[in-house]
Structures are given as structure tokens and as C-alpha cells.
Amino acid sequence: EAPMGEGGYAPRLDSPHDPTIKKELFEFEWVRANDNVAIWAREKEDVTEEEYAEFYSNLAKDGTTAENHIHFKAEGEVEFKGIIYVPDEAPHDMWDNYYDKEAKIRLYVRKVLISDDFDDLVPHYLNFLRGVIDSDDLPLNVNRESLQQSKILKVMGKKITRKALEMLRKLATSSDDFEVDPEDKDEKGEVKQSPYLRFWSQFGKSLKLGVIEDSSNRSKLIKLLRYRTSKTKEDGYRSLEDYVKDMKEWQQHIYYIAGPDVETVHSSAFCEKLHAKGLEILYLVDPIDEYAMQQIPEFDGKRLMSASKEGLKFGDEDEDLDAARGRAYDKKFKPLTSYLKNKYGSKVNKVVVSQRMESSPVVIVTGQWGNSANMERIMRAQAFSDSNKNSYLSSQKTMEINPRHPLIIKLLSMVEEDEGGQDVYDMSMSLYDAAALISGFQIEEVEAYNERTLRMLKRQMGVESFDLADEIEPEDEEEEEEDEDDEGDDEDTFDIDDLQGAGMAEDEL
């Protein structure tokens, strides 16, 4: 107990006010251990390109780079921040198990990591995207399965998709003025292309799949498509917007043709008239192109028209003159078209006179809503194709003949002179085989084709019969050996008179 002080006051021992007692006091101060703010939470003006590149490197962990990215903040019904990257190169296994692969986008809720690759956050065709999304509107105290079914997450997915397509659209627009320099080459020794064409070479197929799968964003995706055309051939790509911008004043349609490669489609008989009129043609040389084109009936008010299907129109025709000329041709070639249809049977639906060709005598076209020859080729080549069901893939075929071609004119005269002759039949069937090959179809009856070809060679070469000649009789081997020995003895003999004539004396010999 403390001693009594003056005035009867005795201070308590634990009193901090007692000047006679010394005590140690502690003061606490909070210090931030990590001054770094999440890069996606910062303003994009405050983030350098080096920081974006470093963050992607830590995010991907595969040694790849990503020059194209978008840093955004979504507001409205749902608010969230994020950074989305497009890798410079596609993964080697990108198309393996396409529908099982998800975009590697990390989902954070209030900066707490929820998942490294959240399912169904973006469509499958954007599964090459990488990045981070952070939202304060999603609940933290629910499991992953419940979170996946959240309506907020679906809204976020739509906004992320729109932001990604917006980024690609800006990339495409900024690349329009890019000029290719043949001297400027990349590390692989190839001429540098525009940033968007570099992206297209890696991920163009994904956007085509998007046209097929994503109807809500189809109009945006169509503007991102690029094609080889009759103007660029192998040297570049063109968009549908570029095509429409350069259309002729009287042109009403966008023309395209599908095939295995640029060289084949460029020299196709279907394109002869289009080339002659100076009309640009889109070349669909990727197997998926024709599937995607079925989802694009028109663009900017212009209908897309296949050069390999019936009903081809150019836009500069004199309808009255063409109709009158067509009736005249139909009347003149009626014997030939009737004869050919009778001989071809179910091979073709009809035989008509056409003015779509320039130098080719004949082509086979398909119906407007049927499969083209290229589509039949692709379907038959599939691993699980059923030969028993291939007949359902075949569309109705129409043979179109060129009334100005000398072969057609000569065949017409042959039909009129000798309709039942073997030569006329063989010529007619050979014409069908040629038309099928020119148009991209397969020859159905190979044995009959072989027999006809041999018969025509027989007549052309003047061979009387295909009966085989007698077997050759080989010479007796023993007689040949004796003859060779006799020849050797003759070479070793010499004449003494000849040696004496050469200046050698008889005793020397």
C-alpha cells in the first residue's frame, strides 16, 4: 500500500498519472507490407506495356507472348474489371477436343481467386483468350456449381464476349492502312503481315466457328472474316466490306466459289464468265468456309451467290435479249439436250443450254439449296462417313452446255445424223465424264469410263482388234553361247601376210 502523502492523498501504484512511477508505453503503427495494386484494378493509363507483358508472362507460364490485349471496366447491371489477352500463337493442341477446351480466364470475386478456368464464361470459339476478371457483385459464400448458374455470371460472359470482339474489330481497323514491305521480314524469314492478318493466320478458323455457333454476335463476326479473292490470289486477304466497296455499279451479288486450293478454284470453269466481266470472286479454300457461308445469306444488302450453283446472274444482262437468245438456243439444241438426258438417266436432273461459260464446253451445277461438289468431297472424306448414306448427300445435278463451243456444235450434228451410233454414245458419255471432273465431282462408273476410253483410243489409233498377239518365242540359249564363242575366236586370229606388210621379217615372226 502506498504511503500517505500530504493532505491525506495516497496515489495508486498502477496509476499512469503518478509522476513518481515510471512505466513503458507502446505505440502501434500500421505499415502496408505490399504496395502493389492489382494490375486490373489500376487505371489503364497508369499501366505500361512492359507491365502488361510481364503480367501475361506470369499468367500464361508457357513462354508465349501477347501483343494484343484489352483493359476494361464494365458498368451497368453488373460491374467488373478485367484484362483480356490474345496470344500471338495458337496452342499446338487447340483443335483437339474443341468442345472440351475452355478459355483460361481467371475469375476473382473481390480479389479472391475463385477459378483458374471458369466454364462457360465465354463461347467455345473464343477458347484461345486468356486473362483475369474481377467482380464485386458475385457472392463469395456459395459453391462453384451454384456460382456457375448465376445470372450475373451469364451477363458477365456476354459483356466479356462483346469486349473481346470489340478488341478484334479495333485491331482489324488499325491494320487497314498497313503496307507490306517485302524487305521487312520476321524471325522465320517471312514477310511481315499486318497485326490482324497475323492474328487471322492463327485464329481465323475460330471466328468462322463463331459465325456458325453464335447467332447473337454473327453480324460482328462477319466483319472480321477474311478471304482470298480473285484480286489477291495467294498474296493477301480481303474482307466483305472491302469487296462491297469495290463492287461494280451494276453488280448486285457477292460471288464465291469453294474448292481445295486457290489455284484450282481460280482456273475453274465456273469462274470463266466472272473473270471475263472483271467481277471479284471470294475463294473458299478452308474446309469450314462453306459451312460458315451457309449462315451468311447476305451482307450489306448484297446477296451471296455461289458460282458453282444454278441460277447464276451477273447484273449487266439485257433480259429481253437474253430471253430471246435463250429460246433460240433451246430450239436449236433440243435434239442434243433430249438425247443427252435420255442417255444420262438419273445421273443428271436435266440438260440445259447455258451462257455462263466462255471457253469450256460443259459444266455440271447443283441446285441452290443443295450441296456443292466441294461439300460432297468434304463429307465423303470424313472419318465416320457412311458410304451407304452418301447417296443422301448428293444434290440434284444440272448439266449446262455451251452452245457456242465447237464440240457441242459437232455433237449436235452427230446426234442428228446418227443418233443410235456407238461413236455418238461414247462421245456423249465422255462429255459427261469431262463435265464431272471439271466441276469437281467423282466419276461414278470407273469401269465403264475405262472401256469407253479404250474404245475411243482403238478407233483413233486404227487398231482393228483387242485380241492379244501370240507369245514371243525366245531364242535357244545354247546356240547364243556358241555364237559368242565363235565371235571370240575370230577376234584372236590374224593374217601373217598382214604382219609382213607391216614391215616384220618372216624369221621375226
GROMACS .gro file of C-alpha atoms in nm, residues 241-421:
model
  181
  241GLU     CA    1  -1.654  -0.472  -9.657
  242ASP     CA    2  -1.361  -0.430  -9.899
  243TYR     CA    3  -1.544  -0.646 -10.154
  244VAL     CA    4  -1.863  -0.439 -10.138
  245LYS     CA    5  -1.668  -0.114 -10.154
  246ASP     CA    6  -1.506  -0.217 -10.486
  247MET     CA    7  -1.817  -0.367 -10.649
  248LYS     CA    8  -1.915  -0.250 -10.996
  249GLU     CA    9  -2.212  -0.015 -11.019
  250TRP     CA   10  -2.433  -0.271 -11.191
  251GLN     CA   11  -2.322  -0.563 -10.972
  252GLN     CA   12  -2.596  -0.699 -10.746
  253HIS     CA   13  -2.438  -1.005 -10.584
  254ILE     CA   14  -2.127  -1.117 -10.396
  255TYR     CA   15  -1.978  -1.417 -10.577
  256TYR     CA   16  -1.786  -1.703 -10.420
  257ILE     CA   17  -1.659  -2.048 -10.511
  258ALA     CA   18  -1.540  -2.330 -10.284
  259GLY     CA   19  -1.258  -2.570 -10.361
  260PRO     CA   20  -0.945  -2.742 -10.229
  261ASP     CA   21  -0.695  -2.464 -10.308
  262VAL     CA   22  -0.663  -2.121 -10.469
  263GLU     CA   23  -0.508  -2.246 -10.793
  264THR     CA   24  -0.790  -2.494 -10.853
  265VAL     CA   25  -1.076  -2.252 -10.794
  266HIS     CA   26  -0.910  -1.970 -10.988
  267SER     CA   27  -0.888  -2.185 -11.303
  268SER     CA   28  -1.235  -2.336 -11.256
  269ALA     CA   29  -1.475  -2.333 -11.549
  270PHE     CA   30  -1.739  -2.179 -11.320
  271CYS     CA   31  -1.535  -1.859 -11.297
  272GLU     CA   32  -1.472  -1.801 -11.669
  273LYS     CA   33  -1.756  -1.556 -11.722
  274LEU     CA   34  -1.692  -1.378 -11.393
  275HIS     CA   35  -1.325  -1.330 -11.484
  276ALA     CA   36  -1.423  -1.201 -11.827
  277LYS     CA   37  -1.655  -0.940 -11.673
  278GLY     CA   38  -1.392  -0.834 -11.417
  279LEU     CA   39  -1.601  -0.942 -11.118
  280GLU     CA   40  -1.423  -1.029 -10.792
  281ILE     CA   41  -1.475  -1.380 -10.653
  282LEU     CA   42  -1.425  -1.497 -10.296
  283TYR     CA   43  -1.218  -1.817 -10.278
  284LEU     CA   44  -1.336  -2.052 -10.001
  285VAL     CA   45  -1.040  -2.290  -9.969
  286ASP     CA   46  -1.073  -2.382  -9.600
  287PRO     CA   47  -1.299  -2.687  -9.541
  288ILE     CA   48  -1.501  -2.490  -9.285
  289ASP     CA   49  -1.560  -2.192  -9.518
  290GLU     CA   50  -1.862  -2.334  -9.697
  291TYR     CA   51  -2.026  -2.433  -9.367
  292ALA     CA   52  -1.985  -2.077  -9.241
  293MET     CA   53  -2.105  -1.926  -9.569
  294GLN     CA   54  -2.437  -2.105  -9.530
  295GLN     CA   55  -2.501  -1.877  -9.231
  296ILE     CA   56  -2.441  -1.559  -9.434
  297PRO     CA   57  -2.727  -1.522  -9.684
  298GLU     CA   58  -2.639  -1.156  -9.748
  299PHE     CA   59  -2.405  -0.878  -9.645
  300ASP     CA   60  -2.477  -0.507  -9.660
  301GLY     CA   61  -2.787  -0.574  -9.869
  302LYS     CA   62  -2.596  -0.783 -10.124
  303ARG     CA   63  -2.690  -1.148 -10.162
  304LEU     CA   64  -2.407  -1.401 -10.167
  305MET     CA   65  -2.417  -1.629 -10.473
  306SER     CA   66  -2.219  -1.944 -10.545
  307ALA     CA   67  -2.057  -1.961 -10.888
  308SER     CA   68  -2.098  -2.340 -10.891
  309LYS     CA   69  -2.476  -2.348 -10.847
  310GLU     CA   70  -2.761  -2.290 -11.087
  311GLY     CA   71  -2.931  -1.955 -11.131
  312LEU     CA   72  -2.611  -1.754 -11.169
  313LYS     CA   73  -2.683  -1.390 -11.257
  314PHE     CA   74  -2.435  -1.113 -11.334
  315GLY     CA   75  -2.639  -0.793 -11.323
  316ASP     CA   76  -2.548  -0.641 -11.659
  317GLU     CA   77  -2.768  -0.864 -11.876
  318ASP     CA   78  -3.023  -0.740 -12.125
  319GLU     CA   79  -3.309  -0.954 -12.000
  320ASP     CA   80  -3.519  -0.928 -12.318
  321LEU     CA   81  -3.225  -1.008 -12.546
  322ASP     CA   82  -3.106  -1.293 -12.327
  323ALA     CA   83  -3.454  -1.442 -12.310
  324ALA     CA   84  -3.497  -1.430 -12.690
  325ARG     CA   85  -3.149  -1.573 -12.746
  326GLY     CA   86  -3.216  -1.845 -12.489
  327ARG     CA   87  -3.534  -1.955 -12.668
  328ALA     CA   88  -3.346  -1.971 -12.996
  329TYR     CA   89  -3.068  -2.183 -12.846
  330ASP     CA   90  -3.319  -2.413 -12.676
  331LYS     CA   91  -3.495  -2.476 -13.004
  332LYS     CA   92  -3.174  -2.538 -13.197
  333PHE     CA   93  -3.018  -2.775 -12.940
  334LYS     CA   94  -3.338  -2.953 -12.842
  335PRO     CA   95  -3.231  -3.281 -13.017
  336LEU     CA   96  -2.899  -3.282 -12.831
  337THR     CA   97  -3.037  -3.195 -12.485
  338SER     CA   98  -3.310  -3.459 -12.518
  339TYR     CA   99  -3.061  -3.722 -12.634
  340LEU     CA  100  -2.816  -3.645 -12.352
  341LYS     CA  101  -3.087  -3.652 -12.083
  342ASN     CA  102  -3.208  -3.987 -12.216
  343LYS     CA  103  -2.858  -4.139 -12.210
  344TYR     CA  104  -2.753  -3.994 -11.874
  345GLY     CA  105  -3.069  -4.105 -11.697
  346SER     CA  106  -3.056  -4.039 -11.323
  347LYS     CA  107  -2.701  -3.902 -11.338
  348VAL     CA  108  -2.842  -3.554 -11.406
  349ASN     CA  109  -3.175  -3.392 -11.334
  350LYS     CA  110  -3.179  -3.200 -11.662
  351VAL     CA  111  -2.963  -3.081 -11.951
  352VAL     CA  112  -2.993  -2.715 -12.047
  353VAL     CA  113  -2.825  -2.458 -12.269
  354SER     CA  114  -2.630  -2.201 -12.068
  355GLN     CA  115  -2.440  -1.881 -12.133
  356ARG     CA  116  -2.231  -1.887 -11.811
  357MET     CA  117  -1.922  -2.034 -11.986
  358GLU     CA  118  -1.658  -1.874 -12.202
  359SER     CA  119  -1.419  -2.148 -12.322
  360SER     CA  120  -1.541  -2.469 -12.156
  361PRO     CA  121  -1.790  -2.688 -12.345
  362VAL     CA  122  -1.989  -2.809 -12.044
  363VAL     CA  123  -2.020  -2.795 -11.663
  364ILE     CA  124  -2.238  -2.963 -11.402
  365VAL     CA  125  -2.402  -2.735 -11.145
  366THR     CA  126  -2.606  -2.816 -10.836
  367GLY     CA  127  -2.931  -2.674 -10.700
  368GLN     CA  128  -2.941  -2.352 -10.500
  369TRP     CA  129  -3.011  -2.532 -10.172
  370GLY     CA  130  -2.813  -2.850 -10.236
  371ASN     CA  131  -2.457  -2.949 -10.157
  372SER     CA  132  -2.186  -2.835 -10.394
  373ALA     CA  133  -1.923  -3.071 -10.535
  374ASN     CA  134  -1.676  -2.940 -10.278
  375MET     CA  135  -1.916  -3.008  -9.991
  376GLU     CA  136  -1.974  -3.365 -10.114
  377ARG     CA  137  -1.598  -3.416 -10.128
  378ILE     CA  138  -1.555  -3.294  -9.770
  379MET     CA  139  -1.838  -3.511  -9.634
  380ARG     CA  140  -1.710  -3.825  -9.806
  381ALA     CA  141  -1.361  -3.763  -9.665
  382GLN     CA  142  -1.478  -3.753  -9.304
  383ALA     CA  143  -1.354  -4.031  -9.077
  384PHE     CA  144  -1.702  -4.151  -8.981
  385SER     CA  145  -1.855  -4.116  -9.325
  386ASP     CA  146  -2.101  -4.396  -9.414
  387SER     CA  147  -2.087  -4.500  -9.779
  388ASN     CA  148  -2.446  -4.628  -9.752
  389LYS     CA  149  -2.568  -4.281  -9.664
  390ASN     CA  150  -2.358  -4.087  -9.915
  391SER     CA  151  -2.643  -4.101 -10.167
  392TYR     CA  152  -2.840  -3.866  -9.941
  393LEU     CA  153  -2.558  -3.612  -9.963
  394SER     CA  154  -2.579  -3.585 -10.342
  395SER     CA  155  -2.786  -3.297 -10.468
  396GLN     CA  156  -2.969  -3.270 -10.797
  397LYS     CA  157  -2.729  -3.200 -11.081
  398THR     CA  158  -2.791  -2.995 -11.393
  399MET     CA  159  -2.565  -3.022 -11.697
  400GLU     CA  160  -2.519  -2.689 -11.872
  401ILE     CA  161  -2.379  -2.693 -12.228
  402ASN     CA  162  -2.207  -2.409 -12.409
  403PRO     CA  163  -2.395  -2.356 -12.738
  404ARG     CA  164  -2.102  -2.169 -12.896
  405HIS     CA  165  -1.839  -2.438 -12.832
  406PRO     CA  166  -1.726  -2.638 -13.142
  407LEU     CA  167  -1.753  -2.972 -12.959
  408ILE     CA  168  -2.117  -2.909 -12.870
  409ILE     CA  169  -2.200  -2.796 -13.222
  410LYS     CA  170  -2.029  -3.105 -13.371
  411LEU     CA  171  -2.203  -3.338 -13.125
  412LEU     CA  172  -2.537  -3.187 -13.221
  413SER     CA  173  -2.473  -3.268 -13.588
  414MET     CA  174  -2.364  -3.623 -13.496
  415VAL     CA  175  -2.685  -3.680 -13.300
  416GLU     CA  176  -2.895  -3.552 -13.588
  417GLU     CA  177  -2.712  -3.778 -13.839
  418ASP     CA  178  -2.671  -4.100 -13.638
  419GLU     CA  179  -2.848  -4.091 -13.304
  420GLY     CA  180  -2.803  -4.462 -13.237
  421GLY     CA  181  -2.434  -4.486 -13.331
   0.00000   0.00000   0.00000
